[in-house]
Coordinates of C-alpha atoms and ligand atoms in Angstrom, one line a residue:
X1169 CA 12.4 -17.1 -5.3
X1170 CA 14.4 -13.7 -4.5
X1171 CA 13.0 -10.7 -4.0
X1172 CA 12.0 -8.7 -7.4
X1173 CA 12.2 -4.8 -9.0
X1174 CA 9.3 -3.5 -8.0
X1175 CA 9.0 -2.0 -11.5
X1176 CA 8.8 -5.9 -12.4
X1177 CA 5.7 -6.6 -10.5
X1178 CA 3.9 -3.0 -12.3
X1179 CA 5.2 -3.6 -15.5
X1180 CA 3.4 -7.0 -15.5
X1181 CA -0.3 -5.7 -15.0
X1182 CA -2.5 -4.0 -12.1
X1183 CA -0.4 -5.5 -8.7
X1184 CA -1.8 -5.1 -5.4
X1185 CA 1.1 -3.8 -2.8
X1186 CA -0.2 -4.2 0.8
X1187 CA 0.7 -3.1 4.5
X1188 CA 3.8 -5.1 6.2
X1189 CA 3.5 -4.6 10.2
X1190 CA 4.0 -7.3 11.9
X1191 CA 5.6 -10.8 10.4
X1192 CA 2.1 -12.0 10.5
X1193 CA 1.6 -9.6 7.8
X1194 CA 4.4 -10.2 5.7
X1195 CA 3.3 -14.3 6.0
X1196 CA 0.1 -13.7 5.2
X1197 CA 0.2 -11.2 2.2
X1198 CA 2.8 -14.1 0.9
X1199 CA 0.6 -17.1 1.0
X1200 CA -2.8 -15.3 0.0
X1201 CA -0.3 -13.9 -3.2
X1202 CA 0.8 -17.5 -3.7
X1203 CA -2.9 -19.4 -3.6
X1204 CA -3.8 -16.3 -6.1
X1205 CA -0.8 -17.2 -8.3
X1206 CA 0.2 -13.4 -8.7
X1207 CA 3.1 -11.2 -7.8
X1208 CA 2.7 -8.7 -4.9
X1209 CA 4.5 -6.0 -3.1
X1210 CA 5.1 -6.0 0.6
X1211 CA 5.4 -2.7 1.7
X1212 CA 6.7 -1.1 5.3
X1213 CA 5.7 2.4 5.8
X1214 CA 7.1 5.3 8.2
X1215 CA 4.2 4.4 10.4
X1216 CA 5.4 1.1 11.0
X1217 CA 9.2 1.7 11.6
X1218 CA 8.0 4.1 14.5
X1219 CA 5.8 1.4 16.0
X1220 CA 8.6 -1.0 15.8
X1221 CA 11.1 1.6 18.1
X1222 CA 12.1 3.5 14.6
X1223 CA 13.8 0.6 13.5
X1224 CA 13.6 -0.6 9.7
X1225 CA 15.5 -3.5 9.8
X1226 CA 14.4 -6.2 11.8
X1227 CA 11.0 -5.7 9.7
X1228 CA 12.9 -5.3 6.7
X1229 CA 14.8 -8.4 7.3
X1230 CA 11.6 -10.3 8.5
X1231 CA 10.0 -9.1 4.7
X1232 CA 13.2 -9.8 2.8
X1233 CA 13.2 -13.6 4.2
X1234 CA 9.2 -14.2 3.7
X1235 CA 9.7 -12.9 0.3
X1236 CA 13.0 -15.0 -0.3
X1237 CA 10.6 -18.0 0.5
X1238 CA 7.7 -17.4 -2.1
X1239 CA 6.7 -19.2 -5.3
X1240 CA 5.6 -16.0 -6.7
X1241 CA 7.6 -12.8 -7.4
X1242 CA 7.5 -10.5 -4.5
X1243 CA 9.0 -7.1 -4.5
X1244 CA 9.5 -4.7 -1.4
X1245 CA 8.6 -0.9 -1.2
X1246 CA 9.2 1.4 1.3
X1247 CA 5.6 3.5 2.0
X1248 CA 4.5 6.9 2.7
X1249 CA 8.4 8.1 3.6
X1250 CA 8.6 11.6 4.9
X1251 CA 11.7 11.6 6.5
X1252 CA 15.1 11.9 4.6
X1253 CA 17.0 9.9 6.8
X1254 CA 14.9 6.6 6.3
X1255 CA 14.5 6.9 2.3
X1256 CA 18.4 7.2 2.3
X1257 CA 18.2 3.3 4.4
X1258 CA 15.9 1.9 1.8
X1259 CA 18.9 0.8 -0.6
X1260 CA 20.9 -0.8 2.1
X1261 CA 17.7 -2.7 3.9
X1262 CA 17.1 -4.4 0.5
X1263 CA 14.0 -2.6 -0.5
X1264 CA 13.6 -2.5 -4.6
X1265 CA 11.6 1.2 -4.3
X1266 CA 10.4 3.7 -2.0
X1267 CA 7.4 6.2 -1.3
X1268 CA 8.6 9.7 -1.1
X1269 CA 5.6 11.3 0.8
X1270 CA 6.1 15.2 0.4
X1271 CA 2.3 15.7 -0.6
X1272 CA 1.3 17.9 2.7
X1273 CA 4.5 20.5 1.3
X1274 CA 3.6 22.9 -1.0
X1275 CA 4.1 22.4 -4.7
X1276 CA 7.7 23.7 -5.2
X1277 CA 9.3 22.0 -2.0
X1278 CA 7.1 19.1 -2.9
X1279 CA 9.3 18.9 -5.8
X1280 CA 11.9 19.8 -4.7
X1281 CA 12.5 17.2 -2.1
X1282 CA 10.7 14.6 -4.7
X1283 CA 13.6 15.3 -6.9
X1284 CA 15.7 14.7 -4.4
X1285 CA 14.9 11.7 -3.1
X1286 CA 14.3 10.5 -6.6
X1287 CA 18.3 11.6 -8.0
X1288 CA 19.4 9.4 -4.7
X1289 CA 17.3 6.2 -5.1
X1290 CA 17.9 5.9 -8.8
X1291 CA 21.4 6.0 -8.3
X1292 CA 20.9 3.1 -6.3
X1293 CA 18.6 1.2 -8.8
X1294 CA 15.5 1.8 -6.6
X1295 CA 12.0 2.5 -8.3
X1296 CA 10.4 5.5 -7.0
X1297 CA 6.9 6.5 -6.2
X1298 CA 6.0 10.3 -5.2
X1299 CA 2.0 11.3 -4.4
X1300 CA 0.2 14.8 -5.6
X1301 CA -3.0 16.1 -4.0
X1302 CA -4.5 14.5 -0.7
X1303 CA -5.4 11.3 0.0
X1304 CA -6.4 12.0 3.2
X1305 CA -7.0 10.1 6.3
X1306 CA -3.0 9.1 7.4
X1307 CA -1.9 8.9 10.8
X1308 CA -1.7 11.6 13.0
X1309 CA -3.1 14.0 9.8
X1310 CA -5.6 15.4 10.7
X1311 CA -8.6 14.1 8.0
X1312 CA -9.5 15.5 4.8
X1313 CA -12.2 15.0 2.8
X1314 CA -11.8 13.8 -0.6
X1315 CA -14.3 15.2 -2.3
X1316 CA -13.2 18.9 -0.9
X1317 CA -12.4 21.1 -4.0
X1318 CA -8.8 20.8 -4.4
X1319 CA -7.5 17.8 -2.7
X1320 CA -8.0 15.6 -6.0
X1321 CA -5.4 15.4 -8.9
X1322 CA -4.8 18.3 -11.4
X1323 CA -3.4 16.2 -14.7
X1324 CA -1.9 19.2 -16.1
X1325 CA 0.1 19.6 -13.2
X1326 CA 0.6 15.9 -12.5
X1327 CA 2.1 16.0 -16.0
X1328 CA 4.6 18.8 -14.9
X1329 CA 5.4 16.9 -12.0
X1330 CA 6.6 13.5 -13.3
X1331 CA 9.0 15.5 -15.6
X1332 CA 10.1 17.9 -13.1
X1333 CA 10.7 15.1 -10.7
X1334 CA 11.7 12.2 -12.7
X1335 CA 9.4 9.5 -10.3
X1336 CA 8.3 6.4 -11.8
X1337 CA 4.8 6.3 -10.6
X1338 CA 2.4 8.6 -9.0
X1339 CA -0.2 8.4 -6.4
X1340 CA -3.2 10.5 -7.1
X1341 CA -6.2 11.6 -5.1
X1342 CA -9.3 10.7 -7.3
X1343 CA -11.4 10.1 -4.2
X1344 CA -10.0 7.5 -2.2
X1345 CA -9.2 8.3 1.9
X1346 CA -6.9 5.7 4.1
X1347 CA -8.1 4.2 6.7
X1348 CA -11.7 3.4 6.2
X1349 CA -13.2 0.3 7.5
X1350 CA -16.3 0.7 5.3
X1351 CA -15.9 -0.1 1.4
X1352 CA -18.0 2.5 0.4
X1353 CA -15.5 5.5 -1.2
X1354 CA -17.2 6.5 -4.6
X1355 CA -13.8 7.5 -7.2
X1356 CA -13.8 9.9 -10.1
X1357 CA -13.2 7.5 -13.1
X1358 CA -13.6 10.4 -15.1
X1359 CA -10.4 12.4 -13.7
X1360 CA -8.1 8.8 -13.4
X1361 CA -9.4 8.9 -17.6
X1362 CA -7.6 12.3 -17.6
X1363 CA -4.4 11.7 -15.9
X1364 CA -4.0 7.9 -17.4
X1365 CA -4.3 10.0 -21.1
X1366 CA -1.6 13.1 -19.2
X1367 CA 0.3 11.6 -17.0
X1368 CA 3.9 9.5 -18.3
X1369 CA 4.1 7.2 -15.4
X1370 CA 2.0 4.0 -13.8
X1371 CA -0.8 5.4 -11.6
X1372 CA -1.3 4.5 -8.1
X1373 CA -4.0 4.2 -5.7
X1374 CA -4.0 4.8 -2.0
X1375 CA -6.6 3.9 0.6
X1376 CA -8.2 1.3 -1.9
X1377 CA -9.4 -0.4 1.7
X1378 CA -12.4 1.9 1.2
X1379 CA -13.0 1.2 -2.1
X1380 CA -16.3 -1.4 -3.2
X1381 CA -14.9 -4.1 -5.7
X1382 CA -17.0 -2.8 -9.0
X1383 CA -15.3 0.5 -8.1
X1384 CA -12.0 -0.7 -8.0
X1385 CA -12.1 -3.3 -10.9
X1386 CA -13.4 0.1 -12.7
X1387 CA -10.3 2.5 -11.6
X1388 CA -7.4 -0.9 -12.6
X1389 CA -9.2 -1.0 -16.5
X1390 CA -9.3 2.8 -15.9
X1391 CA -5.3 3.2 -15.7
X1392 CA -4.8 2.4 -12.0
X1393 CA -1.5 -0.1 -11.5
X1394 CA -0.6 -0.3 -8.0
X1395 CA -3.4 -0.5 -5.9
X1396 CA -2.4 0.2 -2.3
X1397 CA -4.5 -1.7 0.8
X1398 CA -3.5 -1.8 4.1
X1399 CA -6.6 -1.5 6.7
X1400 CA -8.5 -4.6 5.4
X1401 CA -5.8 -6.6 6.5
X1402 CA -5.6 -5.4 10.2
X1403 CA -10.0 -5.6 9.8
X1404 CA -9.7 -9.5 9.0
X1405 CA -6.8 -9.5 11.6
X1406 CA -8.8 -7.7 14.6
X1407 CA -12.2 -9.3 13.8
X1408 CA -10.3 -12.5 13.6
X1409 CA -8.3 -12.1 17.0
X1410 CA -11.9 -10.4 18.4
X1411 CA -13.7 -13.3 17.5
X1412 CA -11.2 -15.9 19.2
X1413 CA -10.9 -14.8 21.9
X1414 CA -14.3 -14.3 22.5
X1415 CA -15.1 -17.8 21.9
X1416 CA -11.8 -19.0 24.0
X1417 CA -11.5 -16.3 26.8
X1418 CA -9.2 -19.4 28.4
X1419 CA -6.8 -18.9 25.4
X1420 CA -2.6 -17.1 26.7
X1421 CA -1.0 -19.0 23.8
X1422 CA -0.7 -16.1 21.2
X1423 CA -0.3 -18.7 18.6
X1424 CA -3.6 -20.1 19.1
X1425 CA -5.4 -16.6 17.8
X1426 CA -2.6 -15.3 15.5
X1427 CA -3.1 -18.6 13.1
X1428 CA -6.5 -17.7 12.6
X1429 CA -5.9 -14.1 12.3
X1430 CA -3.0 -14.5 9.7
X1431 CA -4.9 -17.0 8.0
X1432 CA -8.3 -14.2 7.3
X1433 CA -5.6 -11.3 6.4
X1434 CA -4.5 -14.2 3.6
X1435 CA -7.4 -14.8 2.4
X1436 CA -8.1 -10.9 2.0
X1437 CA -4.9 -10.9 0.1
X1438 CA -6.2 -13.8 -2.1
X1439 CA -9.3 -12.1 -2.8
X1440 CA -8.0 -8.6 -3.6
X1441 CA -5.3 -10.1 -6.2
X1442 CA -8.0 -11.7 -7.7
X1443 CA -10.3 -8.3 -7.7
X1444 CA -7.4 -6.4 -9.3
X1445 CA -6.7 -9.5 -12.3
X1446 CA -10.0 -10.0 -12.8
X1447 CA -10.1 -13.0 -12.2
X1448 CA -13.8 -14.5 -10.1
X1449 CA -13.6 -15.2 -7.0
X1450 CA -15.2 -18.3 -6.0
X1451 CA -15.9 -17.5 -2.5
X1452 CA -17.5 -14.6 -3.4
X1453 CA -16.7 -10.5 -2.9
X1454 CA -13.7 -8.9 -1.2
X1455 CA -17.1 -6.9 -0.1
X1456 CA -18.3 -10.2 1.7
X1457 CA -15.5 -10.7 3.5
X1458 CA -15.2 -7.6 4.9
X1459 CA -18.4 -6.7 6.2
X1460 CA -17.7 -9.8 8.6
X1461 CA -15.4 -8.6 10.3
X1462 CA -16.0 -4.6 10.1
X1463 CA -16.2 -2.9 13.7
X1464 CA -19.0 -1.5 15.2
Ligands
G3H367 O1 -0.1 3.3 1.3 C1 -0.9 2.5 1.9 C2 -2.3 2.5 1.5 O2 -2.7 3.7 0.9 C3 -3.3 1.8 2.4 O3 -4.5 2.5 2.6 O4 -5.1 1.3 4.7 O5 -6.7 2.7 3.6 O6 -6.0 0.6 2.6 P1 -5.7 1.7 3.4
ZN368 ZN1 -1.3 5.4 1.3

């Protein structure tokens, strides 16, 4: 099945899009999405071109041809892009939309460079998502708390911002943070309420790693649609590799502890597809799962 719009996989209910880094990834999120039976984005963010030397496309490629593979639809979004020079590669590496990231510039440049980056992709048919307020907790940011008065979402000025930059979707803080390895993030339902009735465009949420499963099954029939998760993946992965080798200190064959790695990150794929549709889980919580594998 080729690779889809990513405006496909919104448009066709709450989607989960989750973190590409290595081909592991992009395998895994594939096959937990296809023993779901729903669509799913893969998405490769600025972080992870600068761990791979800056380079987009041997990931990109890796992505494309997983995706290329799948019995489900499976789009391909480039994350959290600050720099100008790698949203102008999205088009060309095959991705269907990007993240324009100008959220720690303020308001007017935001927009301005938003605008920008959002007159360029459409030209080329991509879908684009831009983020207002502060999710806090990326890479080499220094952290923010999400409760701290004016980090979350203003919906009258979310408004302003979808029509002054003409995105497609918007990432709003409402209480999530990236990069938690506990589920325990507590989200204003009332503000996503507010900026689902204000706001034009599909809502999105980052950091939903963080988030307990009543929580987030509350923010998707709130007006969430694209519920972004990347750290549960490298929890099941690292607990998984963690535990493997413990058991099989013997063990140089990297195969023998990637399998079971790639197979836990699919099975926190299946599990969070099926959180987001609303569909039961028969093994029980995404919750469950986690706590497993959490660090101490
Ligand atoms: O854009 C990516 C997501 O916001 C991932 O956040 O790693 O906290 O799940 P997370
Ligand atoms: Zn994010």
């Amino acid at each position: 099945m080729p690779l889809v719009p990513t405006g496909r996989t919104v448009a066709s209910g709450p989607v989960c899009a989750f973190n590409v880094i290595t081909l592991e990834h992009a395998e895994a999120i594939v096959a937990g999405a296809e023993a779901a039976g729903r669509p799913v984005i893969l998405q490769i963010s600025e972080n992870a071109v600068r761990f791979h030397d800056r380079r987009l496309a041997p990931i990109a490629a890796a992505a494309r041809a997983v995706a290329a593979a799948a019995t489900v639809d499976v789009a391909l979004h480039l994350d959290h892009v600050v720099s100008r020079d790698l949203w102008r590669q999205a088009p060309e590496h095959g991705f269907g939309s990007i993240m324009v990231d100008a959220s720690r510039l303020p308001y007017r440049e935001n927009v301005a460079a938003t605008r920008a980056a959002a007159e360029f992709s459409h030209a080329r048919g991509l879908w684009v998502e831009a983020e207002l307020g502060t999710v806090g907790g990326k890479e080499g940011e220094p952290p923010v708390d999400p409760h701290a008065p004016g980090s979350r979402t203003d919906p009258a000025q979310a408004a302003s911002y979808v029509t002054q930059t003409g995105v497609d979707a918007l990432a709003v803080a409402v209480g999530s943070a990236h990069a938690m390895t506990t589920r325990s993030a507590a989200l204003d339902h009332s503000l996503i309420g507010r900026l689902r009735a204000e706001v034009a465009v599909p809502l999105v949420l980052h950091g939903s790693s963080g988030v307990p499963d009543e929580e987030l099954r509350r923010a998707v029939l709130g007006g969430i649609v694209k519920v972004n998760i990347g750290t549960a993946l490298n929890v099941a992965f690292t607990g998984s590799v963690r535990g493997t080798l413990a058991a099989r200190p013997e063990l140089v064959d990297p195969r023998r502890y990637l399998a079971p790695a790639r197979e836990a990150m699919a099975e926190t794929v299946t599990r969070f597809c099926r959180l987001v549709a609303g569909e039961a889980d028969p093994q029980g919580s995404v919750a469950g799962l986690t706590l497993t594998v959490t660090e101490s």
